[in-house]
PDB file of C-alpha atoms in Angstrom:
ATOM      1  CA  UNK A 729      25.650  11.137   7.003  1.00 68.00           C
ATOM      2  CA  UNK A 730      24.333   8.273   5.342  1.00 84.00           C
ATOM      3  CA  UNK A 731      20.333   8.037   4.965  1.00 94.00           C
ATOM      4  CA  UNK A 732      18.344   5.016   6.426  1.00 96.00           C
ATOM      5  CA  UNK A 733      17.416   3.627   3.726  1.00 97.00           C
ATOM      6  CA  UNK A 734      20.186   4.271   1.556  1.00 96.00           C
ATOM      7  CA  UNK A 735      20.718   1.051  -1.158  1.00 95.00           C
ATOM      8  CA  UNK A 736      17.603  -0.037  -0.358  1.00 97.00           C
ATOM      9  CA  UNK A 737      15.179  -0.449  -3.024  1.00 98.00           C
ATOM     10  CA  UNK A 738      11.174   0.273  -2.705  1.00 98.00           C
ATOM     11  CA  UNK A 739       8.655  -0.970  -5.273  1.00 98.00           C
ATOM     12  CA  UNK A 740       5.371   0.657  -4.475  1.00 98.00           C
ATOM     13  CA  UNK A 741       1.975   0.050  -6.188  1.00 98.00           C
ATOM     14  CA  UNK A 742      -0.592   2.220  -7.113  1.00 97.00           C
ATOM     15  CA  UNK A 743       1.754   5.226  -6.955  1.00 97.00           C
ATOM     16  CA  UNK A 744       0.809   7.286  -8.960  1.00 96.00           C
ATOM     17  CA  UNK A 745      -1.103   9.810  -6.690  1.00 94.00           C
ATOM     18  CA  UNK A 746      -2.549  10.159  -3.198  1.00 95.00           C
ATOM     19  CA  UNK A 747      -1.247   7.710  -0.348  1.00 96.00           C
ATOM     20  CA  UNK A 748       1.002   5.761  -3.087  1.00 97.00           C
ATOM     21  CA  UNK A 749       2.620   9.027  -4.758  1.00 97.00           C
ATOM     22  CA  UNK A 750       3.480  10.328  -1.169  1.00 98.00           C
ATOM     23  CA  UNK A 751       5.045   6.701   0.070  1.00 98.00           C
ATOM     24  CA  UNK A 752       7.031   6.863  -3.039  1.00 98.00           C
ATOM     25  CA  UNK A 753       8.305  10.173  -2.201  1.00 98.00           C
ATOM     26  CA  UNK A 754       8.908   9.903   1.539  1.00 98.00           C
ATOM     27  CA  UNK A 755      10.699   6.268   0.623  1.00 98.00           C
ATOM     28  CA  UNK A 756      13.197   8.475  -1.964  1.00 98.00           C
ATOM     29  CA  UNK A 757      13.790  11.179   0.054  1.00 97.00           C
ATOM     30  CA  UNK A 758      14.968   8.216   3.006  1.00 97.00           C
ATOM     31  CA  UNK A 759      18.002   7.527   0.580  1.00 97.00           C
ATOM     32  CA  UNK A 760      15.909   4.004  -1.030  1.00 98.00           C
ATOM     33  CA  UNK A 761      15.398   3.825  -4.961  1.00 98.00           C
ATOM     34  CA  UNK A 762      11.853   3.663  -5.827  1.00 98.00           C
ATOM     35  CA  UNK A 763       9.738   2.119  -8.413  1.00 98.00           C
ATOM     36  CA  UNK A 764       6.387   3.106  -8.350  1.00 98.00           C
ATOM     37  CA  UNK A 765       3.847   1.193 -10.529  1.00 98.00           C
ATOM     38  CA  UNK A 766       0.740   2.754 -12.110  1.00 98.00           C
ATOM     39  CA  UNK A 767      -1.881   0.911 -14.745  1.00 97.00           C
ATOM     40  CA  UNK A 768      -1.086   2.851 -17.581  1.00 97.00           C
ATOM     41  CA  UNK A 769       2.062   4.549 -19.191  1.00 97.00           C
ATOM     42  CA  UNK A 770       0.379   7.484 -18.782  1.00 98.00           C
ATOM     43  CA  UNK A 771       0.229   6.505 -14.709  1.00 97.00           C
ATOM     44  CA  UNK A 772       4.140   5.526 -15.141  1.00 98.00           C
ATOM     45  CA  UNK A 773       5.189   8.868 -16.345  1.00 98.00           C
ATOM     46  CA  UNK A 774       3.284  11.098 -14.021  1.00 97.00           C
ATOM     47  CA  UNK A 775       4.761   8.644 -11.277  1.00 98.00           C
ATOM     48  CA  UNK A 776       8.394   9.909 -12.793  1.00 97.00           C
ATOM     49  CA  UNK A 777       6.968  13.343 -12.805  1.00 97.00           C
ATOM     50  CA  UNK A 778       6.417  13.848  -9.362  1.00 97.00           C
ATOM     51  CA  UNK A 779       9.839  12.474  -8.382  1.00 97.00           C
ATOM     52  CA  UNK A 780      11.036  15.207 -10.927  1.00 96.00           C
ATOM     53  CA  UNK A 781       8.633  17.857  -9.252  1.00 95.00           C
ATOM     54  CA  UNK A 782      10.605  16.165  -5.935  1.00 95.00           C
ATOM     55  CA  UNK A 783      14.186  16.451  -7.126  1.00 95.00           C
ATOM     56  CA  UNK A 784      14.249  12.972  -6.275  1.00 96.00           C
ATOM     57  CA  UNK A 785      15.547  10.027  -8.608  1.00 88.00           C
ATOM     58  CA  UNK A 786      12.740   7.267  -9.349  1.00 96.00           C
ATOM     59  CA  UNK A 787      11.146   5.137 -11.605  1.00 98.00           C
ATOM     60  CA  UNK A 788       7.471   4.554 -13.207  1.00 98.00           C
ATOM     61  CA  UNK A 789       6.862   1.276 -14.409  1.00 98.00           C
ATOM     62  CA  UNK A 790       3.390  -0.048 -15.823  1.00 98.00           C
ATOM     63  CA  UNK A 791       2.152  -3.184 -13.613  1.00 98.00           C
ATOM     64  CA  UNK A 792      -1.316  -4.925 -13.759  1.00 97.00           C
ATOM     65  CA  UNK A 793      -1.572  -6.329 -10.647  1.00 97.00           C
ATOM     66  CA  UNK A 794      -4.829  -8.581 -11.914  1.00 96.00           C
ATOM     67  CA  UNK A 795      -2.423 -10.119 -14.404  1.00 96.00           C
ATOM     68  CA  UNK A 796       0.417 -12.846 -13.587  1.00 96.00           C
ATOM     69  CA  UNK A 797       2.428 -11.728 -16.953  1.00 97.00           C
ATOM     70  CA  UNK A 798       2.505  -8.204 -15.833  1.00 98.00           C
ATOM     71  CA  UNK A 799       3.644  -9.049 -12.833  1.00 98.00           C
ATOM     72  CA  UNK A 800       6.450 -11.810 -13.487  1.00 97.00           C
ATOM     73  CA  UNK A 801       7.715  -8.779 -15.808  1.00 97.00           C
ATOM     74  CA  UNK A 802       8.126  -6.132 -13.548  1.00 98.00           C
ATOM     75  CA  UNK A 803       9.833  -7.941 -10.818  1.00 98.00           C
ATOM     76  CA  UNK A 804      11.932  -9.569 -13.530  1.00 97.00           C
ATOM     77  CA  UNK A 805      13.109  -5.977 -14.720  1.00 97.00           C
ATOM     78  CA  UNK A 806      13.556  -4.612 -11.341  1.00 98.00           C
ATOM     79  CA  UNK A 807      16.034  -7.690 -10.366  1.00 97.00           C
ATOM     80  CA  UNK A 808      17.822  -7.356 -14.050  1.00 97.00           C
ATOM     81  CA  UNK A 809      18.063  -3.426 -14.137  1.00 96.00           C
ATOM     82  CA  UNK A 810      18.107  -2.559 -10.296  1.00 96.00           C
ATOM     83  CA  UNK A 811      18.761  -5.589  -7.960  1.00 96.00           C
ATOM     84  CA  UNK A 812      16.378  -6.937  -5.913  1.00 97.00           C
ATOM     85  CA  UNK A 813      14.048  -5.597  -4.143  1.00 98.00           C
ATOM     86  CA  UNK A 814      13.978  -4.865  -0.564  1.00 98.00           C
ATOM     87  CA  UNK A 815      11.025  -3.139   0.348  1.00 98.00           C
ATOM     88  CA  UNK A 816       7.454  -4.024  -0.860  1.00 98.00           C
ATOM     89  CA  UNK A 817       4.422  -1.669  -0.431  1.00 98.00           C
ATOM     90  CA  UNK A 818       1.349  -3.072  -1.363  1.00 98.00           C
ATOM     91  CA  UNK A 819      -0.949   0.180  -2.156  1.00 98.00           C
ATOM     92  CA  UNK A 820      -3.150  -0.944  -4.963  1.00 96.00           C
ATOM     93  CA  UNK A 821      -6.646  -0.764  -3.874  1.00 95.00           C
ATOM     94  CA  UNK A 822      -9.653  -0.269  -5.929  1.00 94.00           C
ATOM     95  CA  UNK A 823     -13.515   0.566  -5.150  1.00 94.00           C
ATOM     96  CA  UNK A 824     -16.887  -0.888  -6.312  1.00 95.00           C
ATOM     97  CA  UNK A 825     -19.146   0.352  -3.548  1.00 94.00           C
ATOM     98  CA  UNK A 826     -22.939  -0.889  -3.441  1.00 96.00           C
ATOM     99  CA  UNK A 827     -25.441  -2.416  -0.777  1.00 97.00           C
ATOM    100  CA  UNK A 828     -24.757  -6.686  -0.911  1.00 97.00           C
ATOM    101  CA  UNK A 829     -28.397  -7.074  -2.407  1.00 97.00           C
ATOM    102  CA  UNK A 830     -27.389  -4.998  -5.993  1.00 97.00           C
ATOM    103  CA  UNK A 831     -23.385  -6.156  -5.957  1.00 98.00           C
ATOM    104  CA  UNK A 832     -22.920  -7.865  -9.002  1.00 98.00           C
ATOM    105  CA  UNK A 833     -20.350 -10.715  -9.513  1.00 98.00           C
ATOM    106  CA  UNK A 834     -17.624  -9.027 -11.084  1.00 98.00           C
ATOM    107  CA  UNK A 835     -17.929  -5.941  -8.621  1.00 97.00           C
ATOM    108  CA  UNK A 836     -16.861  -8.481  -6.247  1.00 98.00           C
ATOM    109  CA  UNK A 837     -14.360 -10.445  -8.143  1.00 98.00           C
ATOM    110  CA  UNK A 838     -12.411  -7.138  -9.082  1.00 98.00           C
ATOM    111  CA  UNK A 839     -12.180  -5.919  -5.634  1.00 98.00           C
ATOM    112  CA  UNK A 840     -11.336  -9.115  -3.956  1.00 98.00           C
ATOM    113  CA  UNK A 841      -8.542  -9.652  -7.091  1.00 97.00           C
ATOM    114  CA  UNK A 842      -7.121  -6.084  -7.039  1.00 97.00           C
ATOM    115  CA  UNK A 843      -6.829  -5.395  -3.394  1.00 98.00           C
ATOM    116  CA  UNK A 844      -5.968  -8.999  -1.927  1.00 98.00           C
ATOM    117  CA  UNK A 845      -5.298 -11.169  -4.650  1.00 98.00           C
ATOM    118  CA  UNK A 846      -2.479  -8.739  -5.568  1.00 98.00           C
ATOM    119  CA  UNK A 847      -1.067  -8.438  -2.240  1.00 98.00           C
ATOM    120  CA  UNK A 848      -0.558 -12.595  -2.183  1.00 98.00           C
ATOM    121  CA  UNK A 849       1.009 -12.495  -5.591  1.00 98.00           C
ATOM    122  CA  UNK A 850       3.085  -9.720  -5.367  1.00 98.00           C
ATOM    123  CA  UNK A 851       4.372 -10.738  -1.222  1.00 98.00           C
ATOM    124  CA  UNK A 852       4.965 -14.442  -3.479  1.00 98.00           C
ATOM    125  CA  UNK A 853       7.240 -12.804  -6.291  1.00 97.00           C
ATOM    126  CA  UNK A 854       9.486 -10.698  -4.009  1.00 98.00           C
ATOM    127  CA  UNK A 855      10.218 -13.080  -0.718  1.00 97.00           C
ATOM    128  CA  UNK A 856      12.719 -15.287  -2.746  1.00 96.00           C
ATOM    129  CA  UNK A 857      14.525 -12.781  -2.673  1.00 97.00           C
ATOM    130  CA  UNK A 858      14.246 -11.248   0.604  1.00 98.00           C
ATOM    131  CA  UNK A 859      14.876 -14.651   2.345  1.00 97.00           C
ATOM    132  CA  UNK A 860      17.626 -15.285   0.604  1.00 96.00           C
ATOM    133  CA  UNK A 861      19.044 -11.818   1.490  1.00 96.00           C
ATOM    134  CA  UNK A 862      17.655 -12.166   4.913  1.00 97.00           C
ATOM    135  CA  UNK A 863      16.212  -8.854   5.070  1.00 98.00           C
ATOM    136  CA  UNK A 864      13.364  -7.293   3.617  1.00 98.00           C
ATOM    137  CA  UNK A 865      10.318  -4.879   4.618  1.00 98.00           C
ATOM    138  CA  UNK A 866       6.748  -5.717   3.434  1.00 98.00           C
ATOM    139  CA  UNK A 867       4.196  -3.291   4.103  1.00 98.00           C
ATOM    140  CA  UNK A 868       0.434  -3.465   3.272  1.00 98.00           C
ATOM    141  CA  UNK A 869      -2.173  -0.944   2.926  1.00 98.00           C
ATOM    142  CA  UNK A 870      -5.122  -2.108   4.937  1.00 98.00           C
ATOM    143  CA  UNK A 871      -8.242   0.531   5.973  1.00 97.00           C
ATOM    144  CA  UNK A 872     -10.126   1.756   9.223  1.00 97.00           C
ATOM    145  CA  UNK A 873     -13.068  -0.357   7.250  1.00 96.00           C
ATOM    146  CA  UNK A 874     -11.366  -3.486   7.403  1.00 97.00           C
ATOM    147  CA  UNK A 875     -11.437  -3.390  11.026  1.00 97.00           C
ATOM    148  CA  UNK A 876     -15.211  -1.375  11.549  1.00 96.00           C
ATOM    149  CA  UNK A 877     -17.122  -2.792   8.524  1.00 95.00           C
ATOM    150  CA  UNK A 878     -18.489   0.206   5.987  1.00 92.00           C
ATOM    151  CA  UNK A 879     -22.186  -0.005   4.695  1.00 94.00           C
ATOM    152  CA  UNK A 880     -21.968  -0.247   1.177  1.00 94.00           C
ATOM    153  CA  UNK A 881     -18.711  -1.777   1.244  1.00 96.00           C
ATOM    154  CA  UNK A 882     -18.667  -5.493   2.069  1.00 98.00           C
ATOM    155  CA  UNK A 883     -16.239  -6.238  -1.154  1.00 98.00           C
ATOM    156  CA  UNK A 884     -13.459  -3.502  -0.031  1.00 97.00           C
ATOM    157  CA  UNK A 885     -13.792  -4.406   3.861  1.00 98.00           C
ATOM    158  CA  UNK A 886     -13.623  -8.040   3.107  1.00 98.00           C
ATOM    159  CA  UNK A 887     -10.328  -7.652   1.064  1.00 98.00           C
ATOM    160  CA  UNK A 888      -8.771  -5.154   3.891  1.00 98.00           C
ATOM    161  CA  UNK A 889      -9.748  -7.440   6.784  1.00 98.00           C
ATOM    162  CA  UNK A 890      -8.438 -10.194   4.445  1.00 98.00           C
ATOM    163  CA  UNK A 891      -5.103  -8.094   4.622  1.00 98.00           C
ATOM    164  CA  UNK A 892      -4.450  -8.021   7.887  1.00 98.00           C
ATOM    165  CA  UNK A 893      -5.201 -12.213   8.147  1.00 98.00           C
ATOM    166  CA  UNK A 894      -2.378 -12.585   5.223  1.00 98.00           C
ATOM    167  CA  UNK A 895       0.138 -10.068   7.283  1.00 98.00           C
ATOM    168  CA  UNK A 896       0.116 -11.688  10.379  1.00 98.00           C
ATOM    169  CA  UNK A 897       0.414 -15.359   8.967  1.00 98.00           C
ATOM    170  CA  UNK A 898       2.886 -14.163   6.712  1.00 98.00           C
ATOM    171  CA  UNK A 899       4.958 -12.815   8.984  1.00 98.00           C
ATOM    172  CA  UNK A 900       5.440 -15.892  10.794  1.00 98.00           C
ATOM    173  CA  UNK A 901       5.755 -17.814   8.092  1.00 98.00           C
ATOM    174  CA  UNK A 902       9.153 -15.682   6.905  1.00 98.00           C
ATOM    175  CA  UNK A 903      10.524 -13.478  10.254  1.00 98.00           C
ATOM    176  CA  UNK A 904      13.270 -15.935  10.667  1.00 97.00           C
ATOM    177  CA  UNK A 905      15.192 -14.823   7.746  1.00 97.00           C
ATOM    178  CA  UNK A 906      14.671 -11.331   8.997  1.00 97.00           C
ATOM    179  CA  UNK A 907      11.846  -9.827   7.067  1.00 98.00           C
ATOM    180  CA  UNK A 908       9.365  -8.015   8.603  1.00 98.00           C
ATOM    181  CA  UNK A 909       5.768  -7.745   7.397  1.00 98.00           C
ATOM    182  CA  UNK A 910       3.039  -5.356   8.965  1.00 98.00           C
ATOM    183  CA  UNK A 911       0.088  -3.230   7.882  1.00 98.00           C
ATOM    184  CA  UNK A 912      -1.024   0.732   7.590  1.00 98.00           C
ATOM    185  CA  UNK A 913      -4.729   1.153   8.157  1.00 98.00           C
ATOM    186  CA  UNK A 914      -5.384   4.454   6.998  1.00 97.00           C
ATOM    187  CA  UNK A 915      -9.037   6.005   7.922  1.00 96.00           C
ATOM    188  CA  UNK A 916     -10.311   9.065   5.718  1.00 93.00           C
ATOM    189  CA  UNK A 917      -7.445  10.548   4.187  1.00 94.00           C
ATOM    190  CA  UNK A 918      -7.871  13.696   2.327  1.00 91.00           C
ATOM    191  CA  UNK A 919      -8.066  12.204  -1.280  1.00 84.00           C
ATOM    192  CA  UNK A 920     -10.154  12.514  -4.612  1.00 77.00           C
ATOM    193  CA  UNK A 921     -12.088   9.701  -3.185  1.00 71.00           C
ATOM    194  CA  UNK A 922     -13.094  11.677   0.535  1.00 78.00           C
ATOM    195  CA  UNK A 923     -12.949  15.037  -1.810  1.00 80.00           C
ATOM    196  CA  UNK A 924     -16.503  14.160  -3.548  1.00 76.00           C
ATOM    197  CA  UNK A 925     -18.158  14.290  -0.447  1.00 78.00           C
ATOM    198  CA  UNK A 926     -20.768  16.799   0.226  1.00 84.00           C
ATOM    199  CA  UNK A 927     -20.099  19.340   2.905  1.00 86.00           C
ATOM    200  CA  UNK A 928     -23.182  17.523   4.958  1.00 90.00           C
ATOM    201  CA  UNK A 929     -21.275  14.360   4.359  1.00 86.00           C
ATOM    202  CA  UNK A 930     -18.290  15.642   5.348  1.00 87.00           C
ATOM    203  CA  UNK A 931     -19.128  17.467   8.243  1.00 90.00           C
ATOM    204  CA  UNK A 932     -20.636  13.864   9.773  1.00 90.00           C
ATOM    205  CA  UNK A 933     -17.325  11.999   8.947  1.00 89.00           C
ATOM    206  CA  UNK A 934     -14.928  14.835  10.481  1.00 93.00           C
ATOM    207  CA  UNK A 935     -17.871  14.106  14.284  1.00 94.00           C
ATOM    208  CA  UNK A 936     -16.882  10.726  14.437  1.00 93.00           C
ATOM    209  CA  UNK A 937     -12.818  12.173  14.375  1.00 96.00           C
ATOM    210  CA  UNK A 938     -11.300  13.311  17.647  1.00 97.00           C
ATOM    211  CA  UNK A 939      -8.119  15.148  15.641  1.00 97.00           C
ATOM    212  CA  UNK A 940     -11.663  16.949  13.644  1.00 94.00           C
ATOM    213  CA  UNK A 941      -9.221  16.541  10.415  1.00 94.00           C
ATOM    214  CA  UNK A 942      -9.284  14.216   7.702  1.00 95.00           C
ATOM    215  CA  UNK A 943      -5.053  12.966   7.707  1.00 96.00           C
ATOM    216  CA  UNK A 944      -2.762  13.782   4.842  1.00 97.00           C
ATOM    217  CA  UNK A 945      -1.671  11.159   2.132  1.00 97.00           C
ATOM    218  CA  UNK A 946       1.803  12.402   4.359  1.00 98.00           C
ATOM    219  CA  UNK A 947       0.569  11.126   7.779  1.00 98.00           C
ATOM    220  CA  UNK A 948       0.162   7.615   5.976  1.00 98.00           C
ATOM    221  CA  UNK A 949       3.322   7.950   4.461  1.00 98.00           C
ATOM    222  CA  UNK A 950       4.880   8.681   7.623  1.00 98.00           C
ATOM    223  CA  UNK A 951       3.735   5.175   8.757  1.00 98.00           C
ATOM    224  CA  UNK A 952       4.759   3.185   6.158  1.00 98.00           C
ATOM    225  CA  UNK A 953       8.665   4.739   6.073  1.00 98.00           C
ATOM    226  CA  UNK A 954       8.751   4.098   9.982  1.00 98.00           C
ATOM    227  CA  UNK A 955       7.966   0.432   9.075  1.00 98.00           C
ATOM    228  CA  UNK A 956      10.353   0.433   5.877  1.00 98.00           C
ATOM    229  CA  UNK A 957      13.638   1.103   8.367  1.00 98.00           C
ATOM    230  CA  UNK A 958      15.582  -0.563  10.790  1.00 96.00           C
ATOM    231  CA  UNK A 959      13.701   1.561  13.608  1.00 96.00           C
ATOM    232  CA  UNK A 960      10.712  -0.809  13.349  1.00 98.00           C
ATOM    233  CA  UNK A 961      13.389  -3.956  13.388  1.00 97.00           C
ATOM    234  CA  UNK A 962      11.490  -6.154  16.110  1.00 98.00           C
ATOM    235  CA  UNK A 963       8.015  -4.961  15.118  1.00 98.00           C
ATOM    236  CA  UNK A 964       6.463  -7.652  12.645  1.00 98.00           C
ATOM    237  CA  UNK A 965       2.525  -9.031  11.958  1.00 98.00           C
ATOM    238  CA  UNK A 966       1.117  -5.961  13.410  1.00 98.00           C
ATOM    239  CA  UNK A 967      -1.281  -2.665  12.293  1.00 98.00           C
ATOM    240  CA  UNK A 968      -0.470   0.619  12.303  1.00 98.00           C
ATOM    241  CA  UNK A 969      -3.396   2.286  12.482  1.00 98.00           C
ATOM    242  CA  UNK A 970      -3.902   6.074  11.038  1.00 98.00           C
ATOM    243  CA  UNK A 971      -7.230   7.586  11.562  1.00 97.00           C
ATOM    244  CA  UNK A 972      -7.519  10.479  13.654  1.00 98.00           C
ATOM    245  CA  UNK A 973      -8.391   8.366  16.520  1.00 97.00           C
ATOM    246  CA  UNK A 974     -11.546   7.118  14.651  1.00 96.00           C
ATOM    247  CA  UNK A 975     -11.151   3.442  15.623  1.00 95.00           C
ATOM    248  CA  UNK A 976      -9.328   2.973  18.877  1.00 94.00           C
ATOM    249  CA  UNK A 977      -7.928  -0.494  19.160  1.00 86.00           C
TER     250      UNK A 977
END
């Protein structure tokens, strides 16, 4: 029995651990080959590690996703050593949290450049190919805060809301040749990030919750492979949201 997304092949950034290392591994284990990106070749090989650790075949490859060359490179390596690619996950996401009043420029500029910029220049580099296949699976990686706001957070909320504008326009821009392209919104996920909290902080977050969990890097994961297959084939421009209930919409 063949697996859904056998022949299919995944490129997902920021893979190297949490949500992106367990979409990369979900993706494999669903028959597609995946390369999953990191910002260092020390990222890149600990991205190859846990498909090891998986029994799974994939690749690490180093990608930038602030920089144009890095990117042209990549996809031009996947194409010449792979094929094209089929499946897009847009997972990089940074954080550069402060009140509005003390953000400095470039707190702003490296949010709003790593988290959407990407996602426009990366969706650009890969639909070529897609349309001219006439299939293809784009999946971004918005947040609950995109859709709630976040004190603190106006840079990372701006790029996520920012997300789902670019899905749903894109989406109708490019559904006619049969590609799909939706969003995950993940809330608090169980993560280094949520893992600093303090147990006061923590216990707050988990009230607003009805599931009183924080979800798995898996339950995300779980999303975005349900979205990479032909099971989600008339389901295009819309959010998938994953949050323990935390935002009804």
């Amino acid at each position: 029995m063949s697996l859904p997304l056998q022949n299919k092949i995944a490129l997902v950034t920021g893979a190297s651990r949490g949500i992106g290392a367990a979409i990369a591994v979900k993706l494999s284990k669903k028959g597609a080959l995946v390369i999953g990106t990191a910002t260092s070749a020390k990222g890149a090989k600990i991205v190859e590690q846990t498909f090891e650790l998986n029994k799974l075949s994939g690749v690490g490859m180093v990608l930038d996703v602030n920089d144009n060359t890095s990117i042209n490179e990549l996809i031009k390596n996947i194409i010449t050593q792979h094929g094209e690619i089929n499946i897009l996950i847009n997972n990089a996401g940074i954080t550069k949290d402060t009140l509005l009043m003390r953000m400095k420029d470039e707190d702003w500029d490296v949010v709003i450049n790593t988290n959407l910029k990407s996602v426009y220049k990366l969706s650009q580099s890969v639909i070529k190919g897609m349309m001219k296949n006439r299939y293809g699976r784009i999946i971004n990686i918005s947040s609950v805060v995109g859709h709630m706001g976040n004190a603190g957070q106006t840079n990372y909320s701006a790029t996520k809301a920012g997300i789902t504008g670019f899905t749903k326009s894109l989406a109708q821009e490019i559904g006619n040749r049969g590609i799909t392209v939706n969003c995950v919104a993940p809330g608090f996920i169980d993560t280094d990030m949520t893992r600093a909290l303090t147990e006061e902080q923590r216990n707050l977050l988990l009230g607003h919750i009805p599931l009183s969990r924080l979800g798995s890097p898996n339950d995300v994961a779980n999303a975005v492979v349900f979205l990479a297959t032909d099971d989600s084939g008339y389901i295009t421009g819309e959010t998938i949201h994953v949050n323990g209930g935390m935002l009804m919409v």
